[in-house]
Short mmCIF file of N, CA and C in Angstrom, two decimals:
data_model
loop_
_atom_site.label_atom_id
_atom_site.label_comp_id
_atom_site.label_asym_id
_atom_site.label_seq_id
_atom_site.Cartn_x
_atom_site.Cartn_y
_atom_site.Cartn_z
N MET Z 1 15.66 -10.48 8.82
CA MET Z 1 14.58 -11.04 9.58
C MET Z 1 14.97 -11.71 10.60
N THR Z 2 14.76 -11.77 11.99
CA THR Z 2 15.72 -13.04 12.97
C THR Z 2 15.05 -14.05 12.77
N GLN Z 3 16.19 -14.93 13.36
CA GLN Z 3 15.28 -16.63 13.32
C GLN Z 3 13.98 -16.33 14.26
N GLU Z 4 14.00 -15.76 14.89
CA GLU Z 4 12.79 -15.31 16.10
C GLU Z 4 11.48 -15.37 15.21
N ALA Z 5 11.53 -14.18 14.49
CA ALA Z 5 10.68 -13.15 13.76
C ALA Z 5 10.50 -14.43 12.60
N ASP Z 6 11.14 -15.31 11.94
CA ASP Z 6 11.00 -16.03 11.09
C ASP Z 6 9.67 -17.27 11.04
N GLU Z 7 10.22 -17.40 12.91
CA GLU Z 7 9.35 -18.79 13.06
C GLU Z 7 7.95 -18.23 13.40
N LEU Z 8 7.82 -17.02 14.16
CA LEU Z 8 6.86 -16.39 14.51
C LEU Z 8 6.06 -15.90 13.17
N LEU Z 9 6.50 -15.65 11.75
CA LEU Z 9 5.96 -15.68 10.64
C LEU Z 9 5.20 -16.60 10.35
N LYS Z 10 6.13 -18.11 10.37
CA LYS Z 10 5.54 -19.40 9.80
C LYS Z 10 4.27 -19.69 10.51
N LYS Z 11 4.24 -19.37 11.65
CA LYS Z 11 3.46 -19.85 12.79
C LYS Z 11 1.95 -18.75 12.58
N ALA Z 12 2.34 -17.71 12.49
CA ALA Z 12 1.28 -16.72 11.72
C ALA Z 12 0.34 -17.07 10.74
N LEU Z 13 1.43 -17.26 9.52
CA LEU Z 13 0.84 -17.85 8.28
C LEU Z 13 0.07 -19.16 8.43
N SER Z 14 0.01 -20.07 9.52
CA SER Z 14 -0.75 -21.13 9.58
C SER Z 14 -2.15 -20.61 10.31
N LEU Z 15 -2.20 -19.82 10.63
CA LEU Z 15 -3.48 -19.25 11.07
C LEU Z 15 -4.74 -18.90 10.47
N PRO Z 16 -5.88 -19.30 10.63
CA PRO Z 16 -7.17 -18.64 9.96
C PRO Z 16 -6.64 -17.10 9.43
N ALA Z 17 -7.63 -16.83 8.29
CA ALA Z 17 -7.35 -15.58 7.61
C ALA Z 17 -7.75 -14.42 8.73
N GLU Z 18 -9.05 -14.73 9.26
CA GLU Z 18 -9.80 -14.05 10.37
C GLU Z 18 -8.59 -13.45 11.60
N ASP Z 19 -7.86 -14.52 12.03
CA ASP Z 19 -6.81 -14.55 12.94
C ASP Z 19 -5.80 -13.49 12.76
N ARG Z 20 -5.17 -13.80 11.07
CA ARG Z 20 -4.02 -13.30 10.54
C ARG Z 20 -4.44 -11.84 10.33
N ALA Z 21 -5.82 -11.61 9.80
CA ALA Z 21 -5.89 -10.04 9.94
C ALA Z 21 -5.90 -9.50 11.27
N ALA Z 22 -6.67 -9.98 12.03
CA ALA Z 22 -6.43 -9.28 13.53
C ALA Z 22 -4.67 -9.21 14.12
N LEU Z 23 -4.30 -10.09 13.69
CA LEU Z 23 -2.59 -9.89 14.12
C LEU Z 23 -1.95 -9.05 13.29
N ALA Z 24 -2.31 -8.77 12.15
CA ALA Z 24 -1.29 -7.64 11.35
C ALA Z 24 -2.05 -6.37 11.85
N GLY Z 25 -3.35 -6.24 12.08
CA GLY Z 25 -4.02 -5.03 12.63
C GLY Z 25 -3.38 -4.98 13.80
N SER Z 26 -3.04 -5.55 14.74
CA SER Z 26 -2.50 -5.10 16.16
C SER Z 26 -0.95 -5.18 15.84
N LEU Z 27 -0.52 -5.50 15.13
CA LEU Z 27 1.17 -5.48 14.97
C LEU Z 27 1.19 -3.40 14.16
N LEU Z 28 0.48 -3.30 13.43
CA LEU Z 28 0.65 -2.06 12.31
C LEU Z 28 0.29 -1.32 13.20
N ASP Z 29 -0.81 -1.22 14.49
CA ASP Z 29 -1.49 -0.34 15.63
C ASP Z 29 -0.27 0.07 16.34
N SER Z 30 0.77 -1.31 16.35
CA SER Z 30 2.06 -1.16 17.53
C SER Z 30 2.70 -0.01 16.85
N LEU Z 31 2.98 0.42 15.62
CA LEU Z 31 3.81 0.91 15.00
C LEU Z 31 3.30 2.24 15.02
N GLU Z 32 2.23 2.65 15.39
CA GLU Z 32 1.68 4.37 15.07
C GLU Z 32 2.69 4.86 16.17
N GLU Z 33 2.75 4.29 17.54
CA GLU Z 33 3.55 5.25 18.48
C GLU Z 33 4.70 6.08 17.83
N ALA Z 34 5.68 5.41 16.49
CA ALA Z 34 6.70 5.63 16.24
C ALA Z 34 6.58 6.59 14.80
N LEU Z 35 5.27 6.73 14.52
CA LEU Z 35 5.01 7.89 13.85
C LEU Z 35 5.46 9.40 13.94
N ASP Z 36 6.17 10.00 12.93
CA ASP Z 36 6.60 11.45 12.97
C ASP Z 36 5.56 12.44 12.50
N PRO Z 37 4.91 13.29 14.05
CA PRO Z 37 3.78 13.94 13.53
C PRO Z 37 4.02 15.10 11.71
N SER Z 38 5.25 15.43 11.99
CA SER Z 38 5.73 16.59 10.40
C SER Z 38 5.28 15.34 9.42
N ALA Z 39 5.69 14.04 9.50
CA ALA Z 39 5.42 13.19 8.30
C ALA Z 39 3.91 13.09 8.12
N GLU Z 40 2.92 12.91 9.21
CA GLU Z 40 1.50 12.76 8.96
C GLU Z 40 0.82 13.89 8.77
N GLU Z 41 1.43 15.10 9.37
CA GLU Z 41 0.97 16.26 8.32
C GLU Z 41 1.13 16.30 7.21
N ALA Z 42 2.42 16.39 6.95
CA ALA Z 42 2.39 16.59 5.35
C ALA Z 42 1.94 15.47 4.42
N TRP Z 43 1.75 14.40 4.68
CA TRP Z 43 0.75 13.51 4.09
C TRP Z 43 -0.58 13.72 3.98
N ASN Z 44 -1.24 14.66 4.76
CA ASN Z 44 -2.48 14.84 5.16
C ASN Z 44 -2.61 16.08 4.19
N GLN Z 45 -1.63 16.91 3.89
CA GLN Z 45 -1.64 18.37 3.08
C GLN Z 45 -1.42 17.59 1.57
N GLU Z 46 -0.71 16.68 1.48
CA GLU Z 46 -0.72 15.84 -0.07
C GLU Z 46 -1.86 15.45 -0.62
N ILE Z 47 -2.82 15.17 0.41
CA ILE Z 47 -3.95 13.86 0.06
C ILE Z 47 -5.15 15.17 -0.33
N ALA Z 48 -5.04 16.33 0.53
CA ALA Z 48 -5.57 17.46 0.59
C ALA Z 48 -5.33 18.03 -1.12
N ARG Z 49 -3.76 18.30 -0.97
CA ARG Z 49 -3.90 18.74 -2.84
C ARG Z 49 -4.42 17.87 -3.76
N ARG Z 50 -4.24 16.58 -3.62
CA ARG Z 50 -4.92 15.68 -4.61
C ARG Z 50 -6.12 15.49 -4.75
N ILE Z 51 -6.88 15.72 -3.57
CA ILE Z 51 -8.33 15.47 -3.67
C ILE Z 51 -9.02 16.94 -4.70
N ALA Z 52 -8.00 18.23 -4.06
CA ALA Z 52 -8.55 19.61 -4.84
C ALA Z 52 -8.33 19.12 -6.31
N ASP Z 53 -7.03 18.78 -6.61
CA ASP Z 53 -6.63 18.61 -8.11
C ASP Z 53 -7.76 17.87 -9.00
N LEU Z 54 -8.03 16.49 -8.27
CA LEU Z 54 -9.07 15.98 -8.54
C LEU Z 54 -10.57 16.89 -9.12
N ASP Z 55 -10.90 17.41 -7.60
CA ASP Z 55 -12.00 18.11 -7.79
C ASP Z 55 -12.28 19.19 -8.58
N SER Z 56 -11.24 19.84 -8.92
CA SER Z 56 -10.89 20.98 -10.32
C SER Z 56 -10.71 20.61 -11.54
N GLY Z 57 -10.60 19.43 -11.96
CA GLY Z 57 -10.36 18.54 -12.94
C GLY Z 57 -8.77 18.89 -13.59
N LYS Z 58 -8.06 19.49 -12.64
CA LYS Z 58 -6.52 19.61 -13.13
C LYS Z 58 -5.69 18.00 -12.97
N ALA Z 59 -6.26 16.96 -12.15
CA ALA Z 59 -5.96 15.99 -12.50
C ALA Z 59 -7.01 15.08 -13.14
N GLN Z 60 -6.71 14.13 -14.20
CA GLN Z 60 -7.58 13.31 -14.32
C GLN Z 60 -7.29 11.66 -14.43
N THR Z 61 -8.32 10.92 -13.69
CA THR Z 61 -8.10 9.39 -13.16
C THR Z 61 -8.23 8.47 -15.01
N VAL Z 62 -7.34 7.47 -14.29
CA VAL Z 62 -7.41 6.30 -15.71
C VAL Z 62 -8.27 5.30 -14.74
N PRO Z 63 -9.23 4.77 -15.94
CA PRO Z 63 -9.59 3.74 -15.61
C PRO Z 63 -8.75 2.25 -14.99
N TRP Z 64 -9.07 1.31 -14.24
CA TRP Z 64 -8.09 0.17 -13.84
C TRP Z 64 -7.64 -0.42 -14.76
N GLU Z 65 -8.84 -0.95 -15.90
CA GLU Z 65 -8.48 -1.99 -16.78
C GLU Z 65 -7.36 -1.13 -17.93
N GLU Z 66 -7.55 0.09 -17.85
CA GLU Z 66 -6.21 1.17 -19.01
C GLU Z 66 -5.14 0.57 -18.47
N VAL Z 67 -5.23 1.02 -16.90
CA VAL Z 67 -3.81 0.97 -16.35
C VAL Z 67 -2.92 -0.25 -16.13
N ARG Z 68 -4.01 -1.23 -15.88
CA ARG Z 68 -3.62 -2.75 -16.25
C ARG Z 68 -3.04 -3.00 -17.78
N ARG Z 69 -3.64 -2.38 -18.45
CA ARG Z 69 -3.54 -2.94 -20.01
C ARG Z 69 -1.97 -2.16 -20.37
N ARG Z 70 -1.80 -0.76 -20.03
CA ARG Z 70 -0.56 -0.40 -20.24
C ARG Z 70 0.86 -1.01 -19.26
N THR Z 71 0.23 -1.23 -18.64
CA THR Z 71 1.23 -1.85 -17.51
C THR Z 71 1.82 -3.23 -18.02
N LEU Z 72 1.15 -3.90 -18.20
CA LEU Z 72 1.23 -5.39 -19.11
C LEU Z 72 1.62 -5.36 -20.24
N ALA Z 73 1.77 -4.44 -20.95
CA ALA Z 73 2.28 -3.91 -22.51
C ALA Z 73 3.46 -3.50 -22.22
N LYS Z 74 3.46 -2.83 -20.95
CA LYS Z 74 5.35 -2.26 -20.90
C LYS Z 74 5.96 -3.32 -20.47
N PHE Z 75 5.17 -4.33 -19.37
CA PHE Z 75 6.33 -5.47 -19.05
C PHE Z 75 6.68 -6.45 -20.17
N ARG Z 76 5.72 -6.90 -21.22
CA ARG Z 76 5.69 -7.62 -22.36
C ARG Z 76 6.54 -6.80 -23.10
N HIS Z 77 7.02 -5.46 -23.30
CA HIS Z 77 7.66 -5.14 -24.15
C HIS Z 77 8.88 -5.32 -23.44
N ASP Z 78 9.44 -4.73 -22.48
CA ASP Z 78 10.68 -4.93 -21.58
C ASP Z 78 11.33 -6.79 -21.45
N LEU Z 79 10.53 -7.39 -22.00
CA LEU Z 79 11.21 -8.74 -21.82
C LEU Z 79 11.85 -9.34 -22.81
#
């Protein structure tokens, strides 16, 4: 990150949460011009495939508590 960007970040982080959220939204919106239309279509197809897998029962969900428990156990084991 450039020094100018770093200074802007420090100023932005000092703003109230509502202002930071609006600023973040504006920055993200400014990046949408650079989106690759074929990538966007590929994501839409992937999302539709995953929804179909869930609806058909092919994919099973796992409750957040279970995912969290497994993840914490893995990290504890790796330490």
